[in-house]
Every structure is written in C-alpha cells, then in structure tokens.
C-alpha cells in the first residue's frame, strides 16, 4: 500500500545523488530569489561552517524543508515547496565545480547523471526547472562550461533567467574570495553536514495542505499558484497533457503581462464579481465555491481569466485605447485608482468587459463611478456598506437585458440627502477628518481648475496657507483674532495647497508675505500648481478671502460631480451657506 506521507532528514549529498529527480511543475511561479536571499544562504553556510570548525562539533546544519509529490520508489519528484532553495543550491554546486576543476567530474554527478550516447542514454538531471526555463537552466547552470558563459553574458534577460545570472554572478564572486582550503571545506560541509527535511506525499491535496502549514517565507506559492495547479490538473485529466501544457503557457503569459501582484489582485476581483459579498475564507476556497466556470477549467481560462485580465490591464494603468472618449475614460480611471480602496474594480471590470466597444457609454459610466466612489471615500462609508454598494451595482450591470443605459443603474445615482452629505464633507475639515482622501481631493480639484490638457504633477505634500500654529505677533493673528474661527478654517479646502517638492517645515509658520516668496516659490520659478499660484497672487489671507475661495472651490467639485440639489433643496442650501462658511460643524 502506498504511504500517504513521508518525512526524512536528508543530507545535501543524498538530495542530489540521484534518489530524487526533482521537477518544477508548470504551475509554479518563476524562480524569484534575488541576490539578497542567495547571498544570505551563502553567508549562513560560511558562518555555520566556521562555527563548526571552532567548536569541533559535528552537528548538522538545517537548511529548511521541501514538499514533494512523489510516489513510492519512483525518483520523479514534483516540487510543491522548495523551488527557490533547490535551484539556488544547484547554482552553488555549479559555482563550486567552476572553482574546483580537479573535482569537476565528481561534482558534476550532483548536477546530472551522465548518459551513454552509444547506448541511447541521455543525461538525467537532478533538477528540472519549469518547462519554459528548463533548457536555459540545463545549458547555463548544469552543463559544464555553461555557468561561465552565463556570468559573462551581456544578453538582455528577464524574470527567472535574470535571477539565475544575478545569483550565479554573486555566488561566484563570494566563492572566489575564499582560499582553496576554505573552498574545499565549504563543499565538504555542504555535502556532509547540511540537510533538508524532505516531506513527500503522492497526493496533491495533502501536499498543498502541508505546504500551507510550513511555508511562511512568502516567496514560493500564493493562492493563485494553488488555483493554477488545480485548474491545470483538471485540464490534464479532461483534455490531456498537450492541452494542459498549452494552457500552462497561456497562464504564464497572462501572469507575466500583468505582473504577479496585479495577477493575484485580479483573482480577488473575479471572486468579488461572482460572490458579491465580503471575503470570509481563503481565496482558494471562495474562488472554487463561487466562480461557476471553475468546474469547466478551459472556459475559466478562456472566458473569465483571460478576458478579465485584458480589461484589468488597462483599468489599473488607465491606458485604454479607442477612437473616441479614451482620454476621458482614462482620466476617470486615473482618479479612481488614487482611492485607497479597490472595491470599485469588480463592477468596473464587468461593465468594461460588456461595453468595451462603446466608449461613449464607458465615459459616462466611469464619470458616474468616480462620483459614487469619491462620495463613499469622502463620507467615510464603512467597508461592509461599500462592498454591498458595489455588489448591488454589479448585479445591475450583469443581466443580458441591460444595454448600458446609466438610468437603469440606480446604485450610481445619489439622492439629495447623499449629495448634501457629500457637500458637507467637502466643506468641512478635510485635512484631519479625511486623511485617506485629502491628497486625492486637492489634486482632483487642481486638475479641474487648470487648463484642459495641462499635465498634472503629483504633489509631495499639502501645505496649510494659514499655519496650524501661527506664532505670536504674526499677521495671521491679526487677520484671525478669533481662535475658533481660525481653527475652523485651518484644515479646509480653501486653506490647503499642494507643494511639488520637500520644503523646510520651519517655513510653514512664516508671515504670509514671506511665505509666498520663500515657500510657494523656489529658485525663481513659480509653483506648477494653480491652487498654489492662486494663493500666492493674493495680498492677504483673511476670512473674507477664504469664504469666497471655499465657495468657489467646492463649487468646482459640485459641478464636476453633479451635486446640484433639487430646487427645494437648493433653497435650503443657499440659506445655510453663509453660516456654514464660518463653522462647518453647524451644517
């Protein structure tokens, strides 16, 4: 009977002598260890070797664990966890072979078993990299003479292959710095005194369960890798090995195109599209439970992952291309991406996927989605209500009968009560009350007051024109003798301006005249921000100026986000505006 689980402490020479033929499955991520991790491994080995030499003790040095899918008595071993460590150790063995030519043939057997061509035997490599990297790894790491060519190469490499070269270069440099005696001692220590715990099971599910318990490093697998393994396994079972390999390459292509982090984010967004509720369990479990195409894996890749990945690519980068309205669409996307939450993405992906060929509809939708999103941000709506709101919007978009008309998306509309709440928040203390929204708000305002087409620069910081702590005897206290009135204005939109570079914080308390020339201007050039230039153009900074400025700036945002009230509400708002200008808390 096949055993379900085996765990053995194995010396490195036992790991690489032939009992295991390690293979990195296609669903694994690319080799990702940087010179930081490779250098740390080498330095740890040297330190442990020196400690053992001083103490005279012969205790094993533990290098961690690896998790394999392996049948009894079959050397073929699929690596679930441990790719980074095994690959780096292989590179180190190749480095030692370069620097110890008298032992080259001996060391080669730990990289591969030489076959006999006359008998039709090919080499049996101790470690097979992912299929797309396997030939490269064999040629430039495992084969004799390959590592020297790799290190001296000036070819433009990326991903795994770049990491192979960088780590080979680093390890070769570090090993060259050792004396011949220390180099020989390092090889003996590595082979005879260093070990890995090898955990193997013939069952894929058990292997991942073990991996999830043991792996804390964050560099090997992620939920998307587990989903990939399961999806490709289903394709292999239902459509065959050739089809599975083709979809493995397509999966890797999509992941490389998006980048690993964005690809992982996409799966969370897809889960939200289907589940329409807050995530309670691990992503793998909820993805399996809610994404209906999971049971038909080819459809999952072709109709869900592939299509949403393409949309997600230009949603996150705000670089949609179309013959019309593309600039408007991308502008709204860029401001959505500045928000500190991404709950808006699922309905955005669904709408974009359905109406990608109708850019006019897209422009109108994302204008309204920007308004809804900034309303939720500025009024500090909680995460649960946010998720419910966007889930409701997704439900309104999904029916086949929906043709893109925004009038049918009631979730996008704001009631007069919501508009009042939005305007009140814009008119209030945005600096201290809205720390997650203040920079996005000021920069959105900046983008709206400048001439169309003028590029917006990112601000380094927000500056209070009226200082938060004005010094005694300053003009500020003459203009704002009432402390309550001064505090009421300090953190509001009218008193905030963006700065384009770091400034000496001590300058923030200068009198207005000096502050204008020193703080809002540098080396003879005016600030690139219109809001800052407007403040600098004033001769004084009094409550009257702030009242007018606040009304104008909030008015710009009200117009942009269509926050006009119904006629009766507008009368009420107008009667309260003057009183509100002096005390936002009374609104």
Coordinates of C-alpha atoms in Angstrom, one line a residue:
X1 CA 0.0 0.0 0.0
X2 CA 1.3 3.5 -0.9
X3 CA 2.2 5.6 2.0
X4 CA 0.3 8.9 2.3
X5 CA 3.2 10.9 3.9
X6 CA 6.9 10.5 4.4
X7 CA 9.3 12.9 6.1
X8 CA 13.0 12.4 6.2
X9 CA 16.1 14.4 7.2
X10 CA 18.4 14.2 4.1
X11 CA 22.0 15.4 3.7
X12 CA 22.6 17.6 0.7
X13 CA 24.7 14.9 -1.0
X14 CA 21.8 12.5 -0.6
X15 CA 19.4 15.0 -2.0
X16 CA 21.5 15.4 -5.2
X17 CA 22.9 11.9 -5.7
X18 CA 20.0 10.5 -7.7
X19 CA 17.4 9.2 -5.4
X20 CA 15.3 12.2 -6.4
X21 CA 14.7 13.6 -9.9
X22 CA 13.2 17.0 -8.9
X23 CA 10.9 18.7 -11.4
X24 CA 9.4 22.1 -11.0
X25 CA 5.8 21.9 -12.3
X26 CA 4.5 24.4 -14.8
X27 CA 2.1 25.9 -12.3
X28 CA 5.0 27.1 -10.1
X29 CA 5.9 30.8 -10.2
X30 CA 9.2 31.7 -11.9
X31 CA 12.4 31.4 -9.9
X32 CA 12.3 34.5 -7.8
X33 CA 15.2 34.6 -5.3
X34 CA 17.2 37.8 -5.6
X35 CA 20.8 38.3 -4.7
X36 CA 19.6 39.2 -1.2
X37 CA 18.3 35.7 -0.5
X38 CA 21.1 33.9 -2.4
X39 CA 23.8 36.0 -0.6
X40 CA 22.1 35.3 2.8
X41 CA 22.2 31.5 2.1
X42 CA 25.9 31.6 1.2
X43 CA 26.8 33.8 4.2
X44 CA 24.8 31.5 6.6
X45 CA 26.7 28.5 5.2
X46 CA 30.1 30.1 5.8
X47 CA 29.1 31.2 9.3
X48 CA 27.9 27.8 10.2
X49 CA 31.0 26.2 8.8
X50 CA 33.2 28.4 10.8
X51 CA 31.3 27.9 14.0
X52 CA 31.5 24.1 13.5
X53 CA 35.3 24.4 12.9
X54 CA 35.8 26.4 16.1
X55 CA 33.6 24.2 18.2
X56 CA 34.8 20.9 16.7
X57 CA 31.2 19.7 16.9
X58 CA 29.8 17.6 14.0
X59 CA 26.1 18.6 14.2
X60 CA 24.1 19.0 11.0
X61 CA 23.1 22.5 9.7
X62 CA 19.4 22.6 8.8
X63 CA 18.6 24.4 5.6
X64 CA 14.8 24.1 5.8
X65 CA 12.2 21.8 4.3
X66 CA 10.9 20.9 0.9
X67 CA 7.5 19.4 0.0
X68 CA 7.2 17.0 -2.9
X69 CA 4.6 15.0 -4.7
X70 CA 6.3 11.6 -5.1
X71 CA 5.2 8.0 -5.4
X72 CA 6.9 5.2 -3.5
X73 CA 10.2 4.1 -5.1
X74 CA 9.8 6.5 -8.0
X75 CA 12.6 9.1 -8.1
X76 CA 10.4 11.6 -10.0
X77 CA 9.5 14.3 -7.5
X78 CA 7.3 17.3 -8.3
X79 CA 8.4 20.2 -6.1
X80 CA 5.4 21.9 -4.3
X81 CA 7.6 23.9 -2.0
X82 CA 11.3 24.4 -2.2
X83 CA 12.0 25.5 -5.8
X84 CA 14.0 28.6 -4.7
X85 CA 16.2 26.7 -2.3
X86 CA 16.9 23.7 -4.6
X87 CA 17.6 26.0 -7.6
X88 CA 20.0 28.2 -5.6
X89 CA 21.8 25.1 -4.2
X90 CA 22.2 23.8 -7.8
X91 CA 23.7 27.1 -8.9
X92 CA 26.1 26.9 -5.9
X93 CA 27.1 23.4 -6.9
X94 CA 27.8 24.7 -10.4
X95 CA 29.9 27.5 -8.9
X96 CA 32.0 25.1 -6.9
X97 CA 32.6 23.0 -10.0
X98 CA 34.0 26.0 -11.8
X99 CA 36.3 26.9 -8.9
X100 CA 37.4 23.3 -8.1
X101 CA 38.5 22.0 -11.6
X102 CA 40.2 18.9 -10.1
X103 CA 36.8 17.8 -8.6
X104 CA 34.7 18.9 -11.6
X105 CA 33.8 15.4 -12.8
X106 CA 33.0 14.4 -9.2
X107 CA 30.8 17.5 -8.6
X108 CA 29.0 17.0 -12.0
X109 CA 27.3 13.9 -10.7
X110 CA 25.4 16.0 -8.2
X111 CA 24.1 18.1 -11.1
X112 CA 23.3 15.3 -13.5
X113 CA 24.0 11.6 -14.2
X114 CA 25.8 11.4 -17.5
X115 CA 24.2 9.1 -20.0
X116 CA 25.9 6.9 -22.6
X117 CA 25.1 8.1 -26.1
X118 CA 26.2 4.8 -27.6
X119 CA 23.5 3.1 -25.7
X120 CA 21.0 5.8 -26.4
X121 CA 21.1 7.2 -22.9
X122 CA 20.6 10.9 -22.2
X123 CA 21.7 12.8 -19.2
X124 CA 19.5 12.6 -16.1
X125 CA 19.4 16.0 -14.5
X126 CA 18.9 16.2 -10.7
X127 CA 16.7 19.2 -11.1
X128 CA 14.4 20.2 -14.0
X129 CA 13.4 23.8 -14.0
X130 CA 9.9 24.9 -15.2
X131 CA 9.5 23.9 -18.8
X132 CA 10.0 27.4 -20.2
X133 CA 13.3 27.7 -18.3
X134 CA 14.4 24.0 -18.4
X135 CA 16.7 24.3 -21.5
X136 CA 18.2 27.5 -20.3
X137 CA 18.9 26.1 -16.8
X138 CA 20.5 22.9 -18.2
X139 CA 22.6 24.8 -20.7
X140 CA 23.9 27.6 -18.5
X141 CA 23.9 26.1 -15.0
X142 CA 24.0 22.4 -15.1
X143 CA 26.1 21.7 -18.2
X144 CA 29.9 22.1 -17.8
X145 CA 31.1 25.5 -19.1
X146 CA 27.6 26.9 -19.0
X147 CA 27.9 29.0 -15.8
X148 CA 31.0 30.8 -17.1
X149 CA 29.1 31.8 -20.3
X150 CA 26.1 32.9 -18.3
X151 CA 28.1 35.1 -16.0
X152 CA 30.0 36.8 -18.8
X153 CA 26.9 37.2 -21.0
X154 CA 25.5 40.6 -21.8
X155 CA 22.3 39.3 -23.2
X156 CA 19.1 41.1 -22.1
X157 CA 17.4 38.7 -19.7
X158 CA 14.3 38.9 -17.5
X159 CA 12.4 37.1 -14.8
X160 CA 13.9 33.7 -13.9
X161 CA 16.8 33.9 -16.3
X162 CA 17.9 37.2 -15.0
X163 CA 17.7 35.9 -11.4
X164 CA 19.8 32.9 -12.4
X165 CA 22.5 35.1 -13.8
X166 CA 22.5 37.6 -11.0
X167 CA 22.7 34.9 -8.3
X168 CA 25.4 32.9 -10.2
X169 CA 27.5 36.1 -10.5
X170 CA 27.1 36.8 -6.8
X171 CA 27.8 33.3 -5.6
X172 CA 30.8 33.0 -8.0
X173 CA 32.2 36.3 -6.6
X174 CA 31.7 35.2 -3.0
X175 CA 33.2 31.8 -3.5
X176 CA 36.2 33.2 -5.4
X177 CA 37.1 35.2 -2.3
X178 CA 37.6 32.0 -0.3
X179 CA 41.0 30.3 -0.1
X180 CA 41.4 26.9 -1.8
X181 CA 41.3 25.2 1.6
X182 CA 38.1 27.1 2.6
X183 CA 36.5 26.3 -0.7
X184 CA 37.2 22.6 -0.3
X185 CA 35.9 22.8 3.4
X186 CA 32.7 24.6 2.1
X187 CA 32.0 21.7 -0.3
X188 CA 32.5 19.1 2.4
X189 CA 30.4 21.0 4.9
X190 CA 27.6 21.5 2.4
X191 CA 27.6 17.8 1.3
X192 CA 28.1 16.1 4.6
X193 CA 26.9 18.5 7.3
X194 CA 23.9 20.3 5.8
X195 CA 20.4 18.8 5.5
X196 CA 16.9 19.4 4.3
X197 CA 13.7 17.8 5.6
X198 CA 12.1 16.2 2.6
X199 CA 8.3 15.8 3.0
X200 CA 6.7 13.7 0.3
X201 CA 3.2 12.5 -0.4
X202 CA 1.6 11.0 -3.5
X203 CA -1.5 13.2 -3.0
X204 CA -1.7 16.7 -4.5
X205 CA -4.2 18.0 -2.0
X206 CA -2.2 16.7 1.0
X207 CA 1.0 18.3 -0.4
X208 CA -0.7 21.7 -0.5
X209 CA -2.1 21.3 2.9
X210 CA 1.4 20.6 4.2
X211 CA 2.8 23.5 2.3
X212 CA 0.3 25.9 3.7
X213 CA 1.3 24.9 7.2
X214 CA 5.1 25.0 6.6
X215 CA 5.6 27.9 4.3
X216 CA 6.0 31.3 5.9
X217 CA 8.6 32.9 3.6
X218 CA 6.2 34.4 1.1
X219 CA 8.5 33.7 -1.8
X220 CA 7.2 30.4 -3.1
X221 CA 3.4 29.8 -3.7
X222 CA 0.4 32.1 -3.4
X223 CA -3.3 31.3 -3.7
X224 CA -3.1 31.8 -7.5
X225 CA -0.5 29.1 -7.8
X226 CA -2.7 26.6 -5.9
X227 CA -5.6 27.5 -8.2
X228 CA -3.3 27.1 -11.2
X229 CA -2.3 23.7 -10.1
X230 CA -5.8 22.6 -9.7
X231 CA -7.1 24.1 -12.9
X232 CA -4.2 22.7 -15.0
X233 CA -4.7 19.3 -13.3
X234 CA -8.4 19.3 -14.3
X235 CA -7.5 20.2 -17.9
X236 CA -4.9 17.4 -17.9
X237 CA -7.5 15.0 -16.7
X238 CA -10.2 16.0 -19.1
X239 CA -8.3 17.2 -22.2
X240 CA -4.8 15.6 -22.0
X241 CA -1.2 16.5 -21.3
X242 CA -0.7 18.5 -24.5
X243 CA -3.7 20.8 -23.8
X244 CA -2.6 21.2 -20.2
X245 CA 0.9 22.4 -21.2
X246 CA -0.6 24.8 -23.7
X247 CA -2.8 26.3 -21.0
X248 CA 0.1 26.4 -18.6
X249 CA 2.0 28.6 -21.1
X250 CA -1.1 30.8 -21.6
X251 CA -1.5 31.2 -17.8
X252 CA 2.2 32.2 -17.5
X253 CA 1.8 34.7 -20.4
X254 CA -1.1 36.4 -18.7
X255 CA 0.7 36.5 -15.3
X256 CA 3.9 37.9 -16.9
X257 CA 1.9 40.5 -18.8
X258 CA 0.1 41.8 -15.7
X259 CA 2.8 41.2 -13.2
X260 CA 2.5 38.8 -10.3
X261 CA 0.9 41.2 -7.8
X262 CA -1.7 42.5 -10.2
X263 CA -2.5 39.0 -11.4
X264 CA -3.1 37.9 -7.8
X265 CA -5.3 41.0 -7.3
X266 CA -7.3 40.0 -10.4
X267 CA -8.4 36.7 -8.8
X268 CA -9.7 38.6 -5.8
X269 CA -11.7 40.9 -8.0
X270 CA -13.1 37.9 -10.0
X271 CA -14.1 36.3 -6.7
X272 CA -16.0 39.5 -5.8
X273 CA -17.7 39.7 -9.1
X274 CA -19.2 36.2 -8.5
X275 CA -19.6 36.2 -4.7
X276 CA -20.9 39.8 -4.3
X277 CA -20.0 39.8 -0.6
X278 CA -17.1 40.3 1.7
X279 CA -14.5 37.5 1.7
X280 CA -14.7 35.4 4.8
X281 CA -12.4 32.4 3.9
X282 CA -9.2 31.9 2.0
X283 CA -9.3 32.9 -1.6
X284 CA -8.8 29.4 -3.0
X285 CA -11.9 28.1 -1.2
X286 CA -14.1 31.0 -2.2
X287 CA -12.9 31.0 -5.8
X288 CA -13.8 27.3 -6.1
X289 CA -17.1 27.9 -4.4
X290 CA -18.4 31.0 -6.2
X291 CA -16.8 31.1 -9.7
X292 CA -19.1 28.8 -11.7
X293 CA -16.7 28.2 -14.6
X294 CA -14.2 26.6 -12.1
X295 CA -15.8 23.2 -13.0
X296 CA -15.1 23.8 -16.7
X297 CA -11.4 24.9 -16.5
X298 CA -10.9 25.7 -20.2
X299 CA -13.9 28.1 -20.0
X300 CA -12.5 29.5 -16.8
X301 CA -9.2 30.4 -18.6
X302 CA -10.6 31.5 -21.9
X303 CA -13.8 33.2 -20.9
X304 CA -13.0 34.5 -17.4
X305 CA -9.4 34.9 -16.5
X306 CA -8.1 35.8 -20.0
X307 CA -10.9 38.3 -20.8
X308 CA -10.9 40.0 -17.3
X309 CA -7.1 40.1 -17.3
X310 CA -7.1 42.1 -20.5
X311 CA -9.7 44.6 -19.1
X312 CA -7.9 44.8 -15.7
X313 CA -4.6 45.7 -17.5
X314 CA -5.9 49.0 -18.8
X315 CA -8.2 49.7 -15.9
X316 CA -5.3 49.6 -13.4
X317 CA -3.0 51.5 -15.7
X318 CA -5.6 53.9 -17.1
X319 CA -4.4 53.4 -20.6
X320 CA -7.5 52.3 -22.6
X321 CA -7.3 53.0 -26.3
X322 CA -10.2 53.9 -28.5
X323 CA -11.0 56.2 -31.5
X324 CA -13.0 58.4 -29.2
X325 CA -13.5 59.2 -25.5
X326 CA -10.4 57.3 -24.5
X327 CA -8.8 60.4 -22.8
X328 CA -11.9 61.0 -20.7
X329 CA -12.2 57.3 -19.8
X330 CA -8.6 57.2 -18.7
X331 CA -8.9 60.4 -16.7
X332 CA -11.7 58.9 -14.6
X333 CA -9.8 55.7 -14.2
X334 CA -6.7 57.5 -13.0
X335 CA -8.7 59.2 -10.3
X336 CA -10.4 56.0 -9.3
X337 CA -7.0 54.4 -8.9
X338 CA -6.0 57.1 -6.4
X339 CA -8.6 56.0 -4.0
X340 CA -7.2 53.9 -1.1
X341 CA -9.7 51.0 -1.7
X342 CA -10.3 48.9 -4.7
X343 CA -13.9 47.8 -4.1
X344 CA -15.0 49.7 -7.2
X345 CA -13.0 47.4 -9.5
X346 CA -15.4 44.4 -9.8
X347 CA -18.3 46.4 -11.3
X348 CA -15.8 48.4 -13.4
X349 CA -14.4 45.2 -14.9
X350 CA -17.9 43.8 -15.6
X351 CA -19.1 47.0 -17.3
X352 CA -15.9 47.4 -19.3
X353 CA -16.0 43.8 -20.4
X354 CA -19.6 44.1 -21.7
X355 CA -19.4 47.5 -23.3
X356 CA -15.8 47.8 -24.4
X357 CA -16.8 48.6 -27.9
X358 CA -19.0 51.5 -26.9
X359 CA -16.6 54.1 -25.5
X360 CA -19.3 56.8 -25.1
X361 CA -21.1 54.5 -22.6
X362 CA -17.8 53.8 -20.9
X363 CA -17.1 57.5 -20.5
X364 CA -20.5 58.2 -18.9
X365 CA -20.2 55.1 -16.7
X366 CA -16.8 55.9 -15.3
X367 CA -17.8 59.6 -14.7
X368 CA -20.6 58.3 -12.5
X369 CA -18.5 55.6 -10.9
X370 CA -15.9 58.2 -10.0
X371 CA -18.6 60.3 -8.3
X372 CA -20.0 57.4 -6.4
X373 CA -16.5 56.2 -5.3
X374 CA -15.5 59.7 -4.0
X375 CA -18.8 60.0 -2.2
X376 CA -18.1 56.8 -0.4
X377 CA -14.5 57.9 0.3
X378 CA -15.3 61.4 1.5
X379 CA -18.2 60.4 3.7
X380 CA -16.2 57.6 5.2
X381 CA -18.7 54.8 4.4
X382 CA -17.6 51.6 6.1
X383 CA -16.1 48.6 4.2
X384 CA -19.2 46.4 4.6
X385 CA -21.5 49.1 3.1
X386 CA -19.0 49.8 0.4
X387 CA -18.9 46.2 -0.7
X388 CA -22.7 45.9 -0.6
X389 CA -23.0 49.1 -2.7
X390 CA -20.6 47.9 -5.4
X391 CA -22.1 44.4 -5.3
X392 CA -25.5 45.9 -6.0
X393 CA -24.0 47.8 -8.9
X394 CA -22.5 44.6 -10.3
X395 CA -25.9 42.9 -10.1
X396 CA -27.5 45.8 -12.1
X397 CA -24.9 45.5 -14.8
X398 CA -24.9 41.7 -15.3
X399 CA -28.4 40.9 -16.8
X400 CA -28.4 40.3 -20.6
X401 CA -31.3 42.7 -20.8
X402 CA -29.2 45.6 -19.6
X403 CA -28.0 47.6 -22.6
X404 CA -25.6 50.1 -20.8
X405 CA -28.1 52.8 -20.0
X406 CA -27.0 54.6 -16.8
X407 CA -30.6 55.4 -15.9
X408 CA -31.0 51.7 -15.2
X409 CA -28.1 51.7 -12.7
X410 CA -29.9 53.2 -9.7
X411 CA -26.9 52.5 -7.4
X412 CA -24.9 55.1 -9.3
X413 CA -27.4 57.8 -8.6
X414 CA -27.0 60.0 -5.5
X415 CA -30.1 61.1 -3.5
X416 CA -30.4 64.7 -2.4
X417 CA -29.6 63.6 1.1
X418 CA -26.4 61.9 -0.1
X419 CA -25.4 65.0 -2.1
X420 CA -25.9 67.2 1.0
X421 CA -23.7 64.8 3.0
X422 CA -21.1 64.8 0.3
X423 CA -21.0 68.6 0.0
X424 CA -20.9 69.0 3.8
X425 CA -17.9 66.7 3.9
X426 CA -16.2 68.7 1.2
X427 CA -17.0 71.9 3.1
X428 CA -15.6 70.6 6.3
X429 CA -12.3 69.6 7.9
X430 CA -10.8 67.6 5.0
X431 CA -7.2 67.5 6.4
X432 CA -7.7 65.9 9.7
X433 CA -11.1 64.3 9.2
X434 CA -10.2 62.7 5.8
X435 CA -6.6 61.7 5.9
X436 CA -7.1 59.0 3.3
X437 CA -8.9 61.4 0.9
X438 CA -7.3 64.8 1.4
X439 CA -4.5 64.4 -1.2
X440 CA -6.7 62.9 -3.8
X441 CA -9.3 65.6 -3.2
X442 CA -6.9 68.5 -3.5
X443 CA -5.3 67.1 -6.6
X444 CA -8.6 66.3 -8.2
X445 CA -9.5 70.0 -7.6
X446 CA -6.2 71.1 -9.0
X447 CA -6.9 69.0 -12.2
X448 CA -10.2 70.8 -12.6
X449 CA -9.0 74.4 -12.3
X450 CA -6.1 74.1 -14.7
X451 CA -6.4 74.5 -18.4
X452 CA -7.5 71.4 -20.3
X453 CA -4.6 69.2 -21.5
X454 CA -2.1 70.6 -19.0
X455 CA -0.4 67.7 -17.3
X456 CA -0.9 67.3 -13.6
X457 CA 2.1 66.8 -11.4
X458 CA 2.0 64.7 -8.2
X459 CA 2.3 66.7 -5.0
X460 CA 4.8 65.8 -2.4
X461 CA 2.7 67.3 0.4
X462 CA -0.2 69.5 1.3
X463 CA 0.6 72.9 2.9
X464 CA -1.7 75.0 5.2
X465 CA -1.5 78.6 4.0
X466 CA -2.9 79.7 7.3
X467 CA -0.5 77.8 9.6
X468 CA -1.7 75.3 12.1
X469 CA 0.2 77.0 14.9
X470 CA 0.7 80.7 13.9
X471 CA 3.3 82.5 16.1
X472 CA 2.5 85.3 18.4
X473 CA 2.7 88.8 16.8
X474 CA 2.2 87.4 13.3
X475 CA -0.1 88.8 10.6
X476 CA -2.1 85.6 11.0
X477 CA -3.4 86.5 14.5
X478 CA -4.3 90.0 13.3
X479 CA -6.4 88.5 10.4
X480 CA -7.8 85.7 12.5
X481 CA -8.1 87.1 16.1
X482 CA -10.9 84.7 16.9
X483 CA -9.3 81.3 17.8
X484 CA -12.5 79.3 16.9
X485 CA -12.8 81.0 13.5
X486 CA -9.1 80.4 12.9
X487 CA -9.3 76.7 13.8
X488 CA -12.5 76.3 11.7
X489 CA -10.6 77.5 8.6
X490 CA -7.2 75.8 9.1
X491 CA -8.0 72.3 7.7
X492 CA -10.5 73.2 5.0
X493 CA -10.0 73.1 1.2
X494 CA -9.7 76.8 0.8
X495 CA -6.6 76.8 3.0
X496 CA -4.8 73.8 1.5
X497 CA -2.4 74.0 -1.4
X498 CA -0.2 71.3 -3.0
X499 CA 3.6 71.5 -3.0
X500 CA 5.8 69.9 -5.6
X501 CA 8.9 69.3 -3.5
X502 CA 10.1 68.9 0.1
X503 CA 10.3 72.2 2.0
X504 CA 11.8 73.2 5.2
X505 CA 9.0 72.7 7.7
X506 CA 10.1 75.7 9.7
X507 CA 9.0 77.9 6.8
X508 CA 5.4 76.9 7.3
X509 CA 4.8 79.5 10.1
X510 CA 6.2 82.5 8.2
X511 CA 4.0 85.6 7.7
X512 CA 2.1 85.5 4.5
X513 CA 4.3 87.9 2.5
X514 CA 7.5 86.0 3.3
X515 CA 5.8 82.6 2.9
X516 CA 4.7 83.5 -0.6
X517 CA 8.2 84.3 -1.8
X518 CA 10.1 81.6 0.1
X519 CA 7.6 78.7 0.5
X520 CA 5.4 78.8 -2.6
X521 CA 8.2 79.7 -5.0
X522 CA 11.7 78.2 -5.5
X523 CA 14.8 79.3 -7.4
X524 CA 13.0 81.8 -9.4
X525 CA 10.2 79.5 -10.7
X526 CA 6.6 79.6 -9.8
X527 CA 4.8 76.6 -8.3
X528 CA 3.4 74.3 -11.0
X529 CA 0.1 74.1 -9.1
X530 CA -2.7 76.5 -10.0
X531 CA -4.1 76.3 -6.5
X532 CA -0.7 77.3 -5.1
X533 CA -0.3 80.1 -7.6
X534 CA -3.7 81.5 -6.7
X535 CA -2.8 81.7 -3.0
X536 CA 0.5 83.4 -3.9
X537 CA -1.3 86.0 -6.0
X538 CA -3.3 87.3 -3.0
X539 CA -2.0 90.2 -1.0
X540 CA -3.5 89.0 2.2
X541 CA -5.2 85.8 3.6
X542 CA -8.2 86.8 5.5
X543 CA -11.5 85.1 6.4
X544 CA -13.3 87.0 3.7
X545 CA -10.9 85.7 1.0
X546 CA -11.3 82.2 2.4
X547 CA -15.1 82.4 2.3
X548 CA -15.1 83.3 -1.4
X549 CA -12.3 80.8 -2.1
X550 CA -14.1 77.9 -0.3
X551 CA -17.4 78.6 -2.1
X552 CA -15.6 78.7 -5.5
X553 CA -13.5 75.6 -5.0
X554 CA -16.4 73.5 -3.5
X555 CA -18.5 74.8 -6.4
X556 CA -15.9 73.4 -8.9
X557 CA -16.2 69.9 -7.3
X558 CA -20.0 70.2 -7.1
X559 CA -20.2 71.0 -10.8
X560 CA -17.8 68.2 -11.7
X561 CA -19.6 65.6 -9.7
X562 CA -23.1 66.9 -10.5
X563 CA -24.1 67.6 -6.9
X564 CA -26.8 70.1 -7.6
X565 CA -29.8 69.6 -5.4
X566 CA -33.5 69.6 -6.4
X567 CA -35.0 73.2 -6.4
X568 CA -36.3 72.9 -2.8
X569 CA -33.1 71.5 -1.5
X570 CA -31.1 74.3 -3.3
X571 CA -33.1 77.0 -1.5
X572 CA -32.3 75.3 1.8
X573 CA -28.6 75.0 0.9
X574 CA -28.4 78.7 -0.1
X575 CA -29.9 79.9 3.1
X576 CA -27.3 78.0 5.1
X577 CA -24.2 78.6 3.1
X578 CA -23.1 81.9 4.7
X579 CA -23.4 80.5 8.2
X580 CA -21.6 77.3 7.2
X581 CA -18.7 79.3 5.9
X582 CA -17.7 80.2 9.4
X583 CA -18.5 77.0 11.2
X584 CA -18.6 73.7 9.3
X585 CA -20.0 71.9 12.3
X586 CA -23.2 73.8 12.1
X587 CA -24.1 72.5 8.7

